[in-house]
Tab-separated table of C-alpha atoms and ligand atoms in Angstrom:
chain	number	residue	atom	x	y	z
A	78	UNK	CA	-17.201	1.001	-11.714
A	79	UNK	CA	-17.017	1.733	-8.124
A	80	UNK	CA	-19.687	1.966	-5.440
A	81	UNK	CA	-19.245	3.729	-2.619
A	82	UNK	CA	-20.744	1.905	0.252
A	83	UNK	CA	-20.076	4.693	3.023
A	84	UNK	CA	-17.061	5.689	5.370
A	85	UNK	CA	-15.018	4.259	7.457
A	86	UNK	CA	-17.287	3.719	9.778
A	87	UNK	CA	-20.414	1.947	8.404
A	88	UNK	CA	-22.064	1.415	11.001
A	89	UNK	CA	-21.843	5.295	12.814
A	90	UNK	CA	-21.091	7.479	10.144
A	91	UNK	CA	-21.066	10.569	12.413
A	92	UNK	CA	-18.463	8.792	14.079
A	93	UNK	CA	-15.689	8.640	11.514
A	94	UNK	CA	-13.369	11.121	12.184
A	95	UNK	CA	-13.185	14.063	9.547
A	96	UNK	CA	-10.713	13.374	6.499
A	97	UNK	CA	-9.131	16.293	4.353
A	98	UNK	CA	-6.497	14.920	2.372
A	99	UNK	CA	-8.613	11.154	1.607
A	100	UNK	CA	-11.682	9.766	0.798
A	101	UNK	CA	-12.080	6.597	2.788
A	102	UNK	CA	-14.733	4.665	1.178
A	103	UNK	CA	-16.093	0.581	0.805
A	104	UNK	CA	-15.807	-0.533	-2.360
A	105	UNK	CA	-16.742	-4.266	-1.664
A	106	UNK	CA	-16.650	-6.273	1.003
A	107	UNK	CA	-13.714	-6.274	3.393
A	108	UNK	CA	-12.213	-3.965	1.109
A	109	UNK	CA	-11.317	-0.442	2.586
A	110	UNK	CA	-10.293	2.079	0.100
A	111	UNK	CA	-8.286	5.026	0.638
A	112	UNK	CA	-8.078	7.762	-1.907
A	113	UNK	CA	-5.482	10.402	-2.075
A	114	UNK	CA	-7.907	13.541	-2.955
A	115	UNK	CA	-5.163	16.944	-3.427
A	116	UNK	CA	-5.849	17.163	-7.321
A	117	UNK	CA	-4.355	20.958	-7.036
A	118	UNK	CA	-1.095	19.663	-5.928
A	119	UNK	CA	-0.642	16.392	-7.777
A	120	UNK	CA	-1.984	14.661	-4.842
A	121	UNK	CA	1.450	15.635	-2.758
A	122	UNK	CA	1.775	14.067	0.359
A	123	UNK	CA	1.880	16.622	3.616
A	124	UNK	CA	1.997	15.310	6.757
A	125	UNK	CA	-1.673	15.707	7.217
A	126	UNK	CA	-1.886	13.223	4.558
A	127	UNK	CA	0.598	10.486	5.682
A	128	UNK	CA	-1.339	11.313	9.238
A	129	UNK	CA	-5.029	10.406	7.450
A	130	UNK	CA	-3.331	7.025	6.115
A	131	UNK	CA	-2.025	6.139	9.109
A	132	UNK	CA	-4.541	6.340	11.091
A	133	UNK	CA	-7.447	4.737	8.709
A	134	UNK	CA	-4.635	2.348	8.886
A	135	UNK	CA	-4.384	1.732	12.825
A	136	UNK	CA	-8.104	1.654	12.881
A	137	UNK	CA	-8.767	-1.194	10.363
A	138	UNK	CA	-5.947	-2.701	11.977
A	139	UNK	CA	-8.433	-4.190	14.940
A	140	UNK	CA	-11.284	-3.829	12.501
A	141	UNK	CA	-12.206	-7.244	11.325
A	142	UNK	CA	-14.570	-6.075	8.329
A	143	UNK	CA	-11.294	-4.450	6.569
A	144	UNK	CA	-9.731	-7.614	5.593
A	145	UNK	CA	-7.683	-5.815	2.428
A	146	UNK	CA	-7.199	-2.360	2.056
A	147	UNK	CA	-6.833	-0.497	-1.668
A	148	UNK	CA	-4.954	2.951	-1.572
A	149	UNK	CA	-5.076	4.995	-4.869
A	150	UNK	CA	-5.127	8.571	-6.125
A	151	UNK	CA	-7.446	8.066	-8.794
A	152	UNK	CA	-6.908	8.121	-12.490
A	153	UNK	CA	-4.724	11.157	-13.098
A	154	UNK	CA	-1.872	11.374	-10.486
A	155	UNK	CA	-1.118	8.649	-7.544
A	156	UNK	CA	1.063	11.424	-5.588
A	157	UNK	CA	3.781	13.837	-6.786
A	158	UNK	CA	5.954	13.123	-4.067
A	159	UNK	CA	6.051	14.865	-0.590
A	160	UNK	CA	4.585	18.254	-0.568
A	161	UNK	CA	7.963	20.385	-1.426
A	162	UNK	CA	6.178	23.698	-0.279
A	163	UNK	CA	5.978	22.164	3.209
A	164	UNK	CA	9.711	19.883	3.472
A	165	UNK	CA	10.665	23.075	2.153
A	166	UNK	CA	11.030	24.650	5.690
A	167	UNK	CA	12.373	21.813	7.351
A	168	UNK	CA	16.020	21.529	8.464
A	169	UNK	CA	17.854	18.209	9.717
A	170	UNK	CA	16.579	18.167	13.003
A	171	UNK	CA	13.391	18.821	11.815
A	172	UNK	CA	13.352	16.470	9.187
A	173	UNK	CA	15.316	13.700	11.696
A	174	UNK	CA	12.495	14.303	14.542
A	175	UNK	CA	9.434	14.852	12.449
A	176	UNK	CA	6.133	13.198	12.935
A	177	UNK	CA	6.138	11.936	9.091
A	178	UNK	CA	9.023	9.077	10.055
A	179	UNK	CA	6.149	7.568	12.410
A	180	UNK	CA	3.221	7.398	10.101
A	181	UNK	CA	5.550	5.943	7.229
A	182	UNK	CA	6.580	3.369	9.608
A	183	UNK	CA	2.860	2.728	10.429
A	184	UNK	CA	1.933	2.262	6.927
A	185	UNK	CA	5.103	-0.296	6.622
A	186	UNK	CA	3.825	-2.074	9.385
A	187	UNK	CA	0.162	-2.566	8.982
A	188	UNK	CA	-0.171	-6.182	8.839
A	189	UNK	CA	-2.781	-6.195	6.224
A	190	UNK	CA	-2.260	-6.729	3.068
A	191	UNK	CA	-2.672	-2.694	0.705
A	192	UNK	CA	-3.150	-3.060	-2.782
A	193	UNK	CA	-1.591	0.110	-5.026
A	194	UNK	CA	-3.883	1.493	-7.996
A	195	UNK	CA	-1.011	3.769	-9.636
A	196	UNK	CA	-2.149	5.685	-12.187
A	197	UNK	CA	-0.190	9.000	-13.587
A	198	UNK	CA	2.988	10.354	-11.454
A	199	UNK	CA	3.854	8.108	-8.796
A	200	UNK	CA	6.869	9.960	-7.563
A	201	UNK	CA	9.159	10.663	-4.621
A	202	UNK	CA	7.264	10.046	-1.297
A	203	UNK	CA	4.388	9.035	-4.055
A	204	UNK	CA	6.377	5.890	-5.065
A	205	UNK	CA	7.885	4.970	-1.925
A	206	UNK	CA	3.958	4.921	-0.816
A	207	UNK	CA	3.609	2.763	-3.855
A	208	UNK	CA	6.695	0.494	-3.096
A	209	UNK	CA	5.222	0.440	0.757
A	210	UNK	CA	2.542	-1.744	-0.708
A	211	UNK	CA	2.569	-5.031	-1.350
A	212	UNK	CA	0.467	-5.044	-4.693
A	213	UNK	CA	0.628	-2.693	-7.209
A	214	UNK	CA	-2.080	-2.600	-10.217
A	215	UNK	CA	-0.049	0.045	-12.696
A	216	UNK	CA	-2.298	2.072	-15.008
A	217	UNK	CA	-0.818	2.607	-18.768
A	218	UNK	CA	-0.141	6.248	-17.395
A	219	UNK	CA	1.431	5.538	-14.607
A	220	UNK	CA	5.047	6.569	-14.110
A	221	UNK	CA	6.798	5.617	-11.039
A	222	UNK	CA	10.355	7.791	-10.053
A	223	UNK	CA	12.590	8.640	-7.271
A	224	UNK	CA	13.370	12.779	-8.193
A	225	UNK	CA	14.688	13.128	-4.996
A	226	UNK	CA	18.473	13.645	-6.846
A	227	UNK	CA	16.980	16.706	-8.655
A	228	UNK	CA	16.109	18.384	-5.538
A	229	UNK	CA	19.818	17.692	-3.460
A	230	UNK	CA	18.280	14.826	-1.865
A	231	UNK	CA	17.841	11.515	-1.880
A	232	UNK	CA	14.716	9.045	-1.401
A	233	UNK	CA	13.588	9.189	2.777
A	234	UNK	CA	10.923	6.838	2.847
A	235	UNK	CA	12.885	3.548	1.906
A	236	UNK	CA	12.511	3.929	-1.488
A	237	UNK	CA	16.358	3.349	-2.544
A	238	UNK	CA	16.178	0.165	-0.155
A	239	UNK	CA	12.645	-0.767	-2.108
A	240	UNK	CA	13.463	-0.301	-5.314
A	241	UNK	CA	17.329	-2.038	-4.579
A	242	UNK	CA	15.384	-5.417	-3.516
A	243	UNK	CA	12.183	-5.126	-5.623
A	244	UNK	CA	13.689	-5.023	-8.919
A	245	UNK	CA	17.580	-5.161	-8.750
A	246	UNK	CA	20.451	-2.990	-8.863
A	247	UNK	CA	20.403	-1.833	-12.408
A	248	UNK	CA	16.825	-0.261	-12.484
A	249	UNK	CA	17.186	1.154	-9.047
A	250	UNK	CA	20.565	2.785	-9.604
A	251	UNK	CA	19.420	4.429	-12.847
A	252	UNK	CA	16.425	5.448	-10.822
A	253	UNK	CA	18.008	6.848	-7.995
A	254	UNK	CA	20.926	8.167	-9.925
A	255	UNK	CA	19.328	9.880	-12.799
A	256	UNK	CA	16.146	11.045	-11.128
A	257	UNK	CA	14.550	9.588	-14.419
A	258	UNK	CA	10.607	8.337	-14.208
A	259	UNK	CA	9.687	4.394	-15.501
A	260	UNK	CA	6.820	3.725	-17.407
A	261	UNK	CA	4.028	0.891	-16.755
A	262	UNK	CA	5.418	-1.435	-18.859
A	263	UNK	CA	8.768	-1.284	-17.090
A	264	UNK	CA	7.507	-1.369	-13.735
A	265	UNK	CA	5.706	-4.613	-14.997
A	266	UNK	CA	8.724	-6.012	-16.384
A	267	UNK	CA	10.592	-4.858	-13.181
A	268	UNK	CA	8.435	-6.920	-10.451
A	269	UNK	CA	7.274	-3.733	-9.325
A	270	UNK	CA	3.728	-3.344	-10.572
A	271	UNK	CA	2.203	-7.203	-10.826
A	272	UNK	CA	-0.457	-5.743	-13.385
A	273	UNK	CA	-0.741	-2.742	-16.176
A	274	UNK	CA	-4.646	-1.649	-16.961
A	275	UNK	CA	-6.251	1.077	-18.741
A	276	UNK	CA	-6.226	3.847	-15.953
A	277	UNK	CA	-10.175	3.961	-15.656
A	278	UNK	CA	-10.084	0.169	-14.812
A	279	UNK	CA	-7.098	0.146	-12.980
A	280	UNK	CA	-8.972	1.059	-9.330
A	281	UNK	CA	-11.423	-1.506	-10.188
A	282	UNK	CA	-9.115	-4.399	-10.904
A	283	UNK	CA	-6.809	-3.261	-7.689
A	284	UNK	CA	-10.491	-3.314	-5.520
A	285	UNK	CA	-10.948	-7.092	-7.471
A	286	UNK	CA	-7.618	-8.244	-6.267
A	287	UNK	CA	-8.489	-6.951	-2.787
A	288	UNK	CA	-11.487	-8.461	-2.920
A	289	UNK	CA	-10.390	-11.783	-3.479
A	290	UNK	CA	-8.007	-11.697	-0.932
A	291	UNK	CA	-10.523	-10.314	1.725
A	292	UNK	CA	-12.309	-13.589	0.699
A	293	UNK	CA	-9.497	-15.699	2.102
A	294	UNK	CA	-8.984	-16.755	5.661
A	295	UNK	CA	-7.600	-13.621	7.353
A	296	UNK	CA	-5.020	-15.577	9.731
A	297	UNK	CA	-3.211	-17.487	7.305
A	298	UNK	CA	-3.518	-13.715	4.731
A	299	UNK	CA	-1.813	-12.056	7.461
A	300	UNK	CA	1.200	-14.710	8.322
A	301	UNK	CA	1.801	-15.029	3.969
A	302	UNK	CA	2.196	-11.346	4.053
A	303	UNK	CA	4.628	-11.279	6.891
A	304	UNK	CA	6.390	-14.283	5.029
A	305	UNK	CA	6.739	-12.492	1.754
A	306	UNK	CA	7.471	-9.152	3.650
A	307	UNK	CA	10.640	-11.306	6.031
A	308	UNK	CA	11.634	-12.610	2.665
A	309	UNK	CA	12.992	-8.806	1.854
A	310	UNK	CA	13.793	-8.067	5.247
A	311	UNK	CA	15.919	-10.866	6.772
A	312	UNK	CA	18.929	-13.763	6.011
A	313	UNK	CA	17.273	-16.365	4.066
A	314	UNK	CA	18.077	-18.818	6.052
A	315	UNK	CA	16.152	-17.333	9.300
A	316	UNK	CA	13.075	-16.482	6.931
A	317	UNK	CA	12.745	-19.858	5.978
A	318	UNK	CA	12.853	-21.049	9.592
A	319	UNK	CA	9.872	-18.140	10.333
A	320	UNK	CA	8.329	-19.451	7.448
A	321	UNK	CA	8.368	-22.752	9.136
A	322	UNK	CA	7.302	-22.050	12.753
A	323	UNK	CA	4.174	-20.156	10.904
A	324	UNK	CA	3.125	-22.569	8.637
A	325	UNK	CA	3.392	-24.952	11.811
A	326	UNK	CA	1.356	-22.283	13.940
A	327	UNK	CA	-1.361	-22.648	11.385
A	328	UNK	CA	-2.351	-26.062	12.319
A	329	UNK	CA	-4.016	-24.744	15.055
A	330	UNK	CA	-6.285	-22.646	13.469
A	331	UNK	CA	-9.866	-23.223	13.031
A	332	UNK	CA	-9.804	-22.181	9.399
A	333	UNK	CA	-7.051	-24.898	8.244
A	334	UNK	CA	-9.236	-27.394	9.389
A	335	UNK	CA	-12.256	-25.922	7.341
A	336	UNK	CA	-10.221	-25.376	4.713
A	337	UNK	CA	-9.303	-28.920	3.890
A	338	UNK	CA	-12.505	-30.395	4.645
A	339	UNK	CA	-13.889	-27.996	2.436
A	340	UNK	CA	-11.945	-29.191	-0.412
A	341	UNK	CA	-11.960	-33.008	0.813
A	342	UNK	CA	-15.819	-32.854	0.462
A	343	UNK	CA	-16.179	-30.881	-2.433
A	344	UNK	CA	-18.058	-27.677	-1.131
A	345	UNK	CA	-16.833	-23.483	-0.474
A	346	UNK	CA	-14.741	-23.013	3.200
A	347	UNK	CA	-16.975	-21.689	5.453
A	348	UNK	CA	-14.038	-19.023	7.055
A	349	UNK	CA	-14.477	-17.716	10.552
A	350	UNK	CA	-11.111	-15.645	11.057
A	351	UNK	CA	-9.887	-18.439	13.811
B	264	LIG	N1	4.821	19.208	-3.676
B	264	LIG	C1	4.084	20.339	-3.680
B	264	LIG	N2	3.428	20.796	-4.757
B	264	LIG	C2	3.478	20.056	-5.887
B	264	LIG	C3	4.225	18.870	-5.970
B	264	LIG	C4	4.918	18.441	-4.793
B	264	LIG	N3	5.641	17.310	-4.762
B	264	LIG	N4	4.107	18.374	-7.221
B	264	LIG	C5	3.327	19.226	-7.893
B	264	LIG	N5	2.944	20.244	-7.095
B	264	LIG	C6	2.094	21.388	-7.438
B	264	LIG	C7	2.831	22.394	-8.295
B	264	LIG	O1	3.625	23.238	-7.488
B	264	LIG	C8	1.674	23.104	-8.953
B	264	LIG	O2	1.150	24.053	-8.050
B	264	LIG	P1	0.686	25.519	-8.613
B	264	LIG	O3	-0.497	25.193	-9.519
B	264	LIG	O4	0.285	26.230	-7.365
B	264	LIG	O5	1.847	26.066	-9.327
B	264	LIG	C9	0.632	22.016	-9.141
B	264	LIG	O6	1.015	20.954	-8.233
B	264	LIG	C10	0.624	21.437	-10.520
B	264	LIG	O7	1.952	21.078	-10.869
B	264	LIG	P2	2.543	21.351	-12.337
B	264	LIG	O8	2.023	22.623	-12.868
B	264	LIG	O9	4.029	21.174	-12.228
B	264	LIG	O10	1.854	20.134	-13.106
B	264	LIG	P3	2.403	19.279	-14.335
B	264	LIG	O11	1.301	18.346	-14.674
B	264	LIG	O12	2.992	20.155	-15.367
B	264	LIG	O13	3.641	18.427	-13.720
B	264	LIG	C11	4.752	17.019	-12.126
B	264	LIG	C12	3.415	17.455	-12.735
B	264	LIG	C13	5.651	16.354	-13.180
B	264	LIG	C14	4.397	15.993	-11.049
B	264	LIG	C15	5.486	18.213	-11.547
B	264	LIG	O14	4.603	18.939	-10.735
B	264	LIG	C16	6.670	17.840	-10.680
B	264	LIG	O15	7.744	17.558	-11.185
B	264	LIG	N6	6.466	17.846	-9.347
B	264	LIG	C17	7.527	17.583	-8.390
B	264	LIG	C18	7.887	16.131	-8.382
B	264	LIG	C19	8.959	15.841	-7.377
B	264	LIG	O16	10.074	16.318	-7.456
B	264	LIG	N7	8.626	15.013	-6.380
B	264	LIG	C20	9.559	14.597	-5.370
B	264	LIG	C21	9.428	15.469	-4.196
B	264	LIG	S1	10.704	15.145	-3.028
B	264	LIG	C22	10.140	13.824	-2.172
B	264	LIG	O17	9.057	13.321	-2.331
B	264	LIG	C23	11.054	13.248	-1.153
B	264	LIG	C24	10.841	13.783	0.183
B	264	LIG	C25	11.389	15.153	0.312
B	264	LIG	C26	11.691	15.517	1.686
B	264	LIG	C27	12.284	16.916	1.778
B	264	LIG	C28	12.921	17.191	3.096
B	264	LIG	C29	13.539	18.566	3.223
């Protein structure tokens, strides 16, 4: 099980700004988690919730105690999609110019790596939130689909261009095409979910994976993310040359050098985060 070790802000509770749509809690060390808490709605995602995200997301951005950050919607439902009622009364310009586009683009850009615990409907807005991660634990309920088609739309949140280099053109077009949800087991077969665990242990493998990746130095975390991330972005040839220069740009850091003493003489890296 979980324990909560606070909010956001440890250290000045009264500081942390309030939060309506999450629960931002500190499940271990390093480890922020962010919990998607609209049970009445299937956990939907309004703009005050993307808004929430994204900004627990800028703060633990220059917050060197997050080192790994675990975003879930419990056991039941990860997020229905986006909250119809509101996109509802939206029209193009509204939709073009709305303030949603800029927190989905913060969450794709936090340079920290999110783990996913997906349990229940992970659909819409909810899986392109899943797919904007770059771990996903799957529960055995979990069920991840783009309904967009049903509704005379299509995925807005990059989940057609996810899915399409995640897990190939087959899946994704029968996805996108048919509106049809995948189960756990598919999504692990799929390269989408890495993992598939009974949905009460599903957070608490998600916060493990976290955890062990908060224990690693946080320079070289945050250049293998980018690396993996450029991998699905860019040519291969120019990722591989980024690769390069970064893995070169490493040399200088403090922690490389601890690193392989560390293991030379046989005793844990003492990390520092330079
Ligand atoms: N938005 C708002 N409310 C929702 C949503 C949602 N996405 N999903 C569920 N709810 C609400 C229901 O309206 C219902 O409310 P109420 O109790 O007031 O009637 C409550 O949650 C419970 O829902 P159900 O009774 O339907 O619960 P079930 O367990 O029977 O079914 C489902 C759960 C399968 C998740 C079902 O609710 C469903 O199919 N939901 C819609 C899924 C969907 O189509 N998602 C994609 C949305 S579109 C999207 O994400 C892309 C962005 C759209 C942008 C639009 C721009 C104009």
């Amino acid at each position: 099980t979980i324990a909560h070790m606070g909010t956001s802000d440890a250290h000045d509770p009264a500081a942390a700004p309030a939060r309506e749509d999450i629960k931002v809690s500190r499940p271990a060390e390093g480890v922020l988690l962010l919990t998607i808490d609209r049970p009445a709605v299937r956990n939907a995602l309004r703009t005050r919730t993307l808004a929430e995200i994204a900004a627990e997301l800028a703060a633990a951005t220059d917050d060197p105690s997050t080192r790994a950050v675990v975003v879930t919607g419990g056991a039941e439902h990860f997020a229905a999609g986006a909250d119809i009622r509101e996109m509802a009364l939206l029209g193009a310009v509204d939709v073009l110019m709305h303030e949603r586009a800029r927190h989905w683009r913060a969450i794709a850009a936090f340079p920290k790596p999110i783990v996913a615990a997906v349990c229940g409907y992970a659909l819409g807005g909810g899986c392109e939130l899943a797919l904007a991660c770059d771990l996903i634990v799957a529960g055995t309920n979990a069920q991840f689909g783009q309904p967009e088609v049903n509704l005379g739309m299509i995925p807005g949140a990059g989940g057609a261009t996810r899915l399409a280099r995640t897990c190939g053109k087959a899946l994704a077009m029968q996805m996108v095409l048919t509106g049809m949800p995948i189960d756990a087991r598919t999504a692990l077969a799929a390269g989408i979910a890495v993992e598939v665990d009974e949905p009460e242990s599903a957070l608490a493998r998600a916060v493990e994976l976290a955890s062990i990746i908060a224990s690693k130095p946080p320079v070289a975390v945050r250049l293998a993310k980018e690396a993996v991330r450029r991998a699905l972005d860019i040519p291969l040839s120019d990722a591989v040359e980024a690769d390069r220069q970064a893995f070169a740009l490493l040399a200088a850091s403090d922690d490389r050098r601890e690193g392989i003493a560390a293991f030379l003489e046989k005793r844990p890296a003492r990390f520092t985060g330079h």
